[in-house]
Amino acid sequence: ASLLRTQDLVQASRLATAGLAARGYIAWREAQHELALLQESLRVREDTLRIVEVRVDAGLAPALDRLRARADLAAVRAERDDAAGRVRQAELALQLLAGRRPTAQPASANPEQPAPIPRLDGVLPVPRPIDLLRLRPDVRAAERALISAFADIGVAEADLYPQLSLPGEILLSGSGLGTGSVVRTLTAGLSALLQVPLFDGGRRAAAVDNAQSRAREAALVYRRTVLEALEQVETALTADQAIRAQQEARRIAAETSETALEQARTLYTEGLSGFLDVLEVQRSWLENRMALMRSEANAARAAVATFEATGLIDAPATGAGKPGDGK
């Protein structure tokens, strides 16, 4: 039971390492997409600045609009540079997790079209509670510990009873050496020895009580482990459902803000709206696009959490790759 428990703990470590690597990869892709969105937003603001400068030079807009456009452009540029640093940090984290020496130069510091964020291909596994007890290595390890603890009770109780031992010896001797004949004589001696515990100051009885206490503790640990496993599965499934519902709303908001941005820029070019409206729509467009991207990353993380909670390691996914390969 102790050997099997050790093997289960090794499997639990593998599961935790797989989850850590998956979350690190998702964070890396998320940082790349954030950088790409900020780069796209930077181009939108540069186009807006050109429109503003034309209107200001033509006397159709106040110089304040140009100052606001330049300030907004500088703020987005600062965010873009900060996002580039987060991409590099996420890439270094993956390299260290893989046991590799960090590279001197970033492999993909400014991807224009990053690979998609990994997403679940299919449906989430929803095992039955009895299957969950078989799949979770930590639950199996707790069960092995419980079995081992109850076995120790039997070992401790066995010391209370008389013990019969059979000590003996086997001797091999040779005679007639050098006479052309060798006679081997096998001599065996066997005796029985009975050990009866008379008085040990209660040591053996205390050992039994100690073993029983450890067994009760192992039972409580096993019960707690099972309840935590069930709670983690329920939490992961609930989070996945909430994120899926949120994704649809984020997608609608992103599409709507895209249309609003085009209309706001057209109205400002024609002098039918002020520049503050353009700034507000541009910020809303970036926020909604970022929210949608983060919702996709959260959905991937929720899928990873579900696989961890159910005790599964391998998960069919799309958008996989490794740092620096662009896949």
Coordinates of C-alpha atoms in Angstrom, one line a residue:
A1 CA 0.0 0.0 0.0
S2 CA 2.9 2.4 0.8
L3 CA 4.5 1.6 -2.6
L4 CA 1.3 2.2 -4.5
R5 CA 0.7 5.5 -2.5
T6 CA 4.2 6.7 -3.6
Q7 CA 3.3 5.9 -7.2
D8 CA 0.1 7.9 -6.9
L9 CA 1.9 10.8 -5.4
V10 CA 4.3 10.7 -8.4
Q11 CA 1.3 10.8 -10.7
A12 CA -0.2 13.7 -8.8
S13 CA 3.1 15.6 -9.3
R14 CA 2.9 14.9 -13.0
L15 CA -0.6 16.2 -13.1
A16 CA 0.4 19.4 -11.3
T17 CA 3.3 19.9 -13.6
A18 CA 1.1 19.5 -16.7
G19 CA -1.4 22.0 -15.3
L20 CA 1.4 24.5 -14.5
A21 CA 2.9 24.1 -18.0
A22 CA -0.6 24.5 -19.7
R23 CA -1.4 27.7 -17.7
G24 CA 2.1 29.1 -18.5
Y25 CA 1.5 28.5 -22.2
I26 CA -1.9 30.1 -22.1
A27 CA -0.4 33.1 -20.3
W28 CA 2.2 33.4 -23.0
R29 CA -0.3 33.3 -25.8
E30 CA -2.5 35.8 -24.0
A31 CA 0.4 38.2 -23.7
Q32 CA 1.1 37.9 -27.4
H33 CA -2.5 38.6 -28.3
E34 CA -2.6 41.6 -25.9
L35 CA 0.5 42.9 -27.7
A36 CA -1.0 42.4 -31.1
L37 CA -4.2 44.2 -30.0
L38 CA -2.2 47.2 -28.7
Q39 CA -0.2 47.3 -31.9
E40 CA -3.4 47.4 -33.9
S41 CA -4.9 50.0 -31.6
L42 CA -1.7 52.0 -32.1
R43 CA -2.2 52.0 -35.9
V44 CA -5.8 53.1 -35.4
R45 CA -4.8 56.0 -33.3
E46 CA -2.1 57.0 -35.8
D47 CA -4.7 57.1 -38.5
T48 CA -6.9 59.2 -36.2
L49 CA -4.1 61.6 -35.5
R50 CA -3.5 62.2 -39.2
I51 CA -7.2 63.0 -39.6
V52 CA -7.1 65.4 -36.7
E53 CA -4.0 67.1 -38.0
V54 CA -5.7 67.7 -41.4
R55 CA -8.7 69.2 -39.8
V56 CA -6.7 71.3 -37.4
D57 CA -4.5 72.6 -40.2
A58 CA -7.6 73.4 -42.2
G59 CA -9.1 75.3 -39.3
L60 CA -12.0 72.9 -38.9
A61 CA -11.0 71.7 -35.5
P62 CA -9.3 73.3 -32.5
A63 CA -5.6 72.6 -31.7
L64 CA -6.8 70.9 -28.5
D65 CA -7.9 67.9 -30.6
R66 CA -4.4 67.4 -31.8
L67 CA -3.0 67.5 -28.3
R68 CA -5.6 65.0 -27.1
A69 CA -4.8 62.7 -30.0
R70 CA -1.1 62.8 -29.4
A71 CA -1.5 62.1 -25.7
D72 CA -3.8 59.2 -26.4
L73 CA -1.3 57.8 -28.9
A74 CA 1.6 58.1 -26.5
A75 CA -0.4 56.3 -23.8
V76 CA -1.2 53.4 -26.1
R77 CA 2.5 53.2 -27.2
A78 CA 3.5 53.0 -23.5
E79 CA 1.0 50.1 -23.0
R80 CA 2.4 48.4 -26.1
D81 CA 5.9 48.5 -24.8
D82 CA 4.8 47.2 -21.5
A83 CA 2.9 44.3 -23.2
A84 CA 6.1 43.4 -25.1
G85 CA 7.9 43.0 -21.8
R86 CA 5.1 40.7 -20.5
V87 CA 5.5 38.5 -23.6
R88 CA 9.1 38.1 -22.9
Q89 CA 8.5 37.3 -19.3
A90 CA 6.0 34.7 -20.1
E91 CA 8.3 33.1 -22.7
L92 CA 11.2 33.0 -20.1
A93 CA 8.9 31.4 -17.6
L94 CA 8.1 28.6 -20.1
Q95 CA 11.8 28.1 -20.8
L96 CA 12.6 27.8 -17.2
L97 CA 9.7 25.4 -16.6
A98 CA 11.1 23.2 -19.4
G99 CA 14.6 23.3 -17.7
R100 CA 16.1 25.3 -20.5
R101 CA 18.6 28.1 -20.3
P102 CA 16.9 31.4 -21.1
T103 CA 17.8 32.7 -24.6
A104 CA 19.7 35.9 -25.0
Q105 CA 17.2 37.3 -27.6
P106 CA 13.4 37.0 -27.6
A107 CA 12.2 34.6 -30.2
S108 CA 8.9 36.4 -30.8
A109 CA 9.0 39.9 -29.1
N110 CA 6.4 41.5 -31.4
P111 CA 4.2 39.0 -33.2
E112 CA 1.9 40.7 -35.7
Q113 CA -0.4 37.6 -36.0
P114 CA 0.1 35.4 -33.0
A115 CA -1.3 31.8 -33.0
P116 CA -4.7 31.5 -31.5
I117 CA -5.2 31.0 -27.8
P118 CA -5.6 27.2 -27.1
R119 CA -9.2 26.2 -26.8
L120 CA -10.9 22.9 -25.9
D121 CA -11.7 20.7 -28.8
G122 CA -14.9 19.0 -27.9
V123 CA -16.7 18.9 -24.5
L124 CA -15.3 18.9 -21.0
P125 CA -15.0 15.5 -19.3
V126 CA -17.6 15.1 -16.6
P127 CA -16.8 11.8 -14.8
R128 CA -19.1 10.1 -12.4
P129 CA -18.2 10.5 -8.7
I130 CA -17.0 6.8 -8.6
D131 CA -14.8 7.4 -11.7
L132 CA -13.4 10.5 -10.1
L133 CA -12.2 8.4 -7.2
R134 CA -10.3 6.2 -9.6
L135 CA -8.8 9.0 -11.7
R136 CA -7.6 11.5 -9.0
P137 CA -4.1 10.4 -8.0
D138 CA -4.3 12.3 -4.7
V139 CA -7.5 10.5 -3.8
R140 CA -5.9 7.2 -4.6
A141 CA -2.9 8.1 -2.5
A142 CA -5.1 9.0 0.4
E143 CA -6.9 5.6 0.0
R144 CA -3.5 3.8 0.0
A145 CA -2.5 5.7 3.2
L146 CA -5.8 4.6 4.8
I147 CA -5.1 0.9 3.9
S148 CA -1.6 1.1 5.2
A149 CA -2.7 2.7 8.4
F150 CA -5.2 -0.1 9.1
A151 CA -2.6 -2.7 8.2
D152 CA -0.4 -1.1 10.9
I153 CA -3.1 -1.8 13.5
G154 CA -2.8 -5.5 12.7
V155 CA 1.0 -5.4 13.0
A156 CA 0.7 -3.6 16.4
E157 CA -1.9 -6.1 17.7
A158 CA 0.3 -9.0 16.6
D159 CA 2.9 -8.0 19.1
L160 CA 0.4 -8.6 21.9
Y161 CA 0.3 -12.4 21.2
P162 CA 3.0 -15.0 21.8
Q163 CA 5.5 -15.4 18.9
L164 CA 6.8 -18.7 17.8
S165 CA 10.2 -18.8 16.1
L166 CA 12.3 -21.7 14.7
P167 CA 15.9 -20.9 15.1
G168 CA 18.4 -23.4 13.7
E169 CA 21.7 -23.9 11.8
I170 CA 22.8 -25.9 8.7
L171 CA 26.5 -27.0 8.5
L172 CA 28.3 -28.3 5.5
S173 CA 31.5 -30.3 6.1
G174 CA 33.8 -32.5 4.0
S175 CA 35.8 -35.6 4.9
G176 CA 38.1 -37.9 3.0
L177 CA 39.8 -35.1 1.1
G178 CA 42.8 -36.4 -0.7
T179 CA 41.8 -40.0 -0.6
G180 CA 39.9 -39.9 -3.9
S181 CA 36.5 -39.8 -2.3
V182 CA 34.7 -36.9 -0.8
V183 CA 32.0 -37.5 1.6
R184 CA 29.8 -34.5 2.3
T185 CA 27.9 -34.4 5.5
L186 CA 24.9 -32.1 6.0
T187 CA 24.3 -31.4 9.6
A188 CA 21.1 -29.5 10.6
G189 CA 20.0 -28.4 14.0
L190 CA 16.5 -27.2 14.6
S191 CA 14.7 -26.0 17.8
A192 CA 11.6 -24.1 18.6
L193 CA 11.4 -20.9 20.7
L194 CA 8.2 -19.4 22.1
Q195 CA 8.3 -15.8 23.2
V196 CA 5.4 -14.7 25.5
P197 CA 5.1 -11.0 26.4
L198 CA 4.7 -10.8 30.2
F199 CA 5.3 -7.2 31.2
D200 CA 6.4 -4.3 29.0
G201 CA 5.0 -1.3 30.9
G202 CA 2.1 -1.0 28.4
R203 CA 4.4 -0.4 25.4
R204 CA 2.6 -2.8 23.1
A205 CA -0.8 -1.6 24.1
A206 CA 0.2 2.0 23.5
A207 CA 1.5 1.0 20.1
V208 CA -1.9 -0.4 19.2
D209 CA -3.6 2.8 20.4
N210 CA -1.1 4.9 18.4
A211 CA -1.8 2.8 15.2
Q212 CA -5.6 3.2 15.7
S213 CA -5.2 6.9 16.1
R214 CA -3.2 7.1 12.8
A215 CA -5.9 5.1 11.1
R216 CA -8.6 7.5 12.3
E217 CA -6.5 10.4 11.1
A218 CA -5.9 8.7 7.7
A219 CA -9.7 8.2 7.4
L220 CA -10.4 11.8 8.1
V221 CA -7.7 12.8 5.5
Y222 CA -9.3 10.5 3.0
R223 CA -12.7 11.9 3.6
R224 CA -11.4 15.5 3.3
T225 CA -9.5 14.6 0.1
V226 CA -12.6 13.2 -1.5
L227 CA -14.8 16.2 -0.6
E228 CA -12.1 18.6 -1.9
A229 CA -12.0 16.7 -5.2
L230 CA -15.7 16.8 -5.6
E231 CA -15.7 20.5 -4.7
Q232 CA -12.9 21.3 -7.2
V233 CA -14.8 19.5 -10.0
E234 CA -18.0 21.4 -9.3
T235 CA -16.2 24.7 -9.1
A236 CA -14.4 24.1 -12.4
L237 CA -17.5 23.1 -14.2
T238 CA -19.4 26.1 -12.8
A239 CA -16.6 28.4 -13.9
D240 CA -16.6 27.0 -17.4
Q241 CA -20.3 27.5 -17.8
A242 CA -20.1 31.1 -16.6
I243 CA -17.1 31.9 -18.9
R244 CA -18.9 30.4 -21.9
A245 CA -21.9 32.6 -21.3
Q246 CA -19.6 35.6 -20.8
Q247 CA -17.8 34.9 -24.1
E248 CA -20.9 35.4 -26.2
A249 CA -21.6 38.7 -24.6
R250 CA -18.0 39.8 -25.0
R251 CA -18.1 38.9 -28.7
I252 CA -21.2 41.0 -29.3
A253 CA -19.7 43.9 -27.5
A254 CA -16.5 43.7 -29.6
E255 CA -18.4 43.5 -32.8
T256 CA -20.6 46.4 -31.9
S257 CA -17.6 48.6 -30.8
E258 CA -16.0 47.9 -34.2
T259 CA -19.0 49.3 -36.0
A260 CA -19.2 52.3 -33.6
L261 CA -15.5 53.1 -34.2
E262 CA -16.0 53.4 -37.9
Q263 CA -19.1 55.5 -37.5
A264 CA -17.4 57.8 -35.0
R265 CA -14.4 58.4 -37.2
T266 CA -16.6 59.1 -40.2
L267 CA -18.8 61.6 -38.3
Y268 CA -15.7 63.4 -37.0
T269 CA -14.2 63.6 -40.4
E270 CA -17.4 65.2 -41.7
G271 CA -17.5 67.6 -38.8
L272 CA -20.7 66.1 -37.3
S273 CA -19.2 65.1 -33.9
G274 CA -16.5 66.2 -31.6
F275 CA -13.1 64.5 -31.0
L276 CA -14.0 63.4 -27.5
D277 CA -16.6 61.0 -29.0
V278 CA -13.8 59.5 -31.1
L279 CA -11.6 59.1 -28.1
E280 CA -14.3 57.4 -26.1
V281 CA -15.2 55.0 -28.9
Q282 CA -11.5 54.1 -29.5
R283 CA -11.0 53.3 -25.8
S284 CA -14.2 51.3 -25.7
W285 CA -13.2 49.4 -28.8
L286 CA -9.8 48.4 -27.3
E287 CA -11.4 47.5 -23.9
N288 CA -14.0 45.2 -25.6
R289 CA -11.4 43.5 -27.8
M290 CA -9.2 43.0 -24.7
A291 CA -12.1 41.7 -22.7
L292 CA -13.0 39.2 -25.4
M293 CA -9.4 38.0 -25.7
R294 CA -9.1 37.6 -21.9
S295 CA -12.4 35.7 -21.9
E296 CA -10.9 33.2 -24.4
A297 CA -7.8 32.8 -22.2
N298 CA -10.0 32.3 -19.1
A299 CA -12.0 29.6 -21.0
A300 CA -8.7 27.8 -21.7
R301 CA -7.6 28.1 -18.1
A302 CA -11.0 26.8 -16.9
A303 CA -10.6 23.8 -19.2
V304 CA -7.2 23.1 -17.7
A305 CA -8.6 23.4 -14.2
T306 CA -11.3 20.9 -15.1
F307 CA -8.8 18.4 -16.4
E308 CA -6.8 18.8 -13.2
A309 CA -9.8 18.4 -11.0
T310 CA -10.9 15.2 -12.8
G311 CA -7.4 13.8 -12.7
L312 CA -6.8 13.8 -16.4
I313 CA -3.5 14.9 -18.0
D314 CA -4.0 14.6 -21.8
A315 CA -6.5 17.1 -23.4
P316 CA -7.3 17.5 -27.1
A317 CA -6.7 21.1 -27.9
T318 CA -6.1 23.4 -30.9
G319 CA -3.6 26.2 -31.3
A320 CA -0.8 24.3 -29.6
G321 CA 2.9 25.0 -30.2
K322 CA 6.1 25.8 -28.3
P323 CA 7.8 29.1 -27.5
G324 CA 9.4 30.5 -30.6
D325 CA 8.0 28.3 -33.2
G326 CA 5.1 30.6 -34.2
K327 CA 2.6 27.7 -34.2

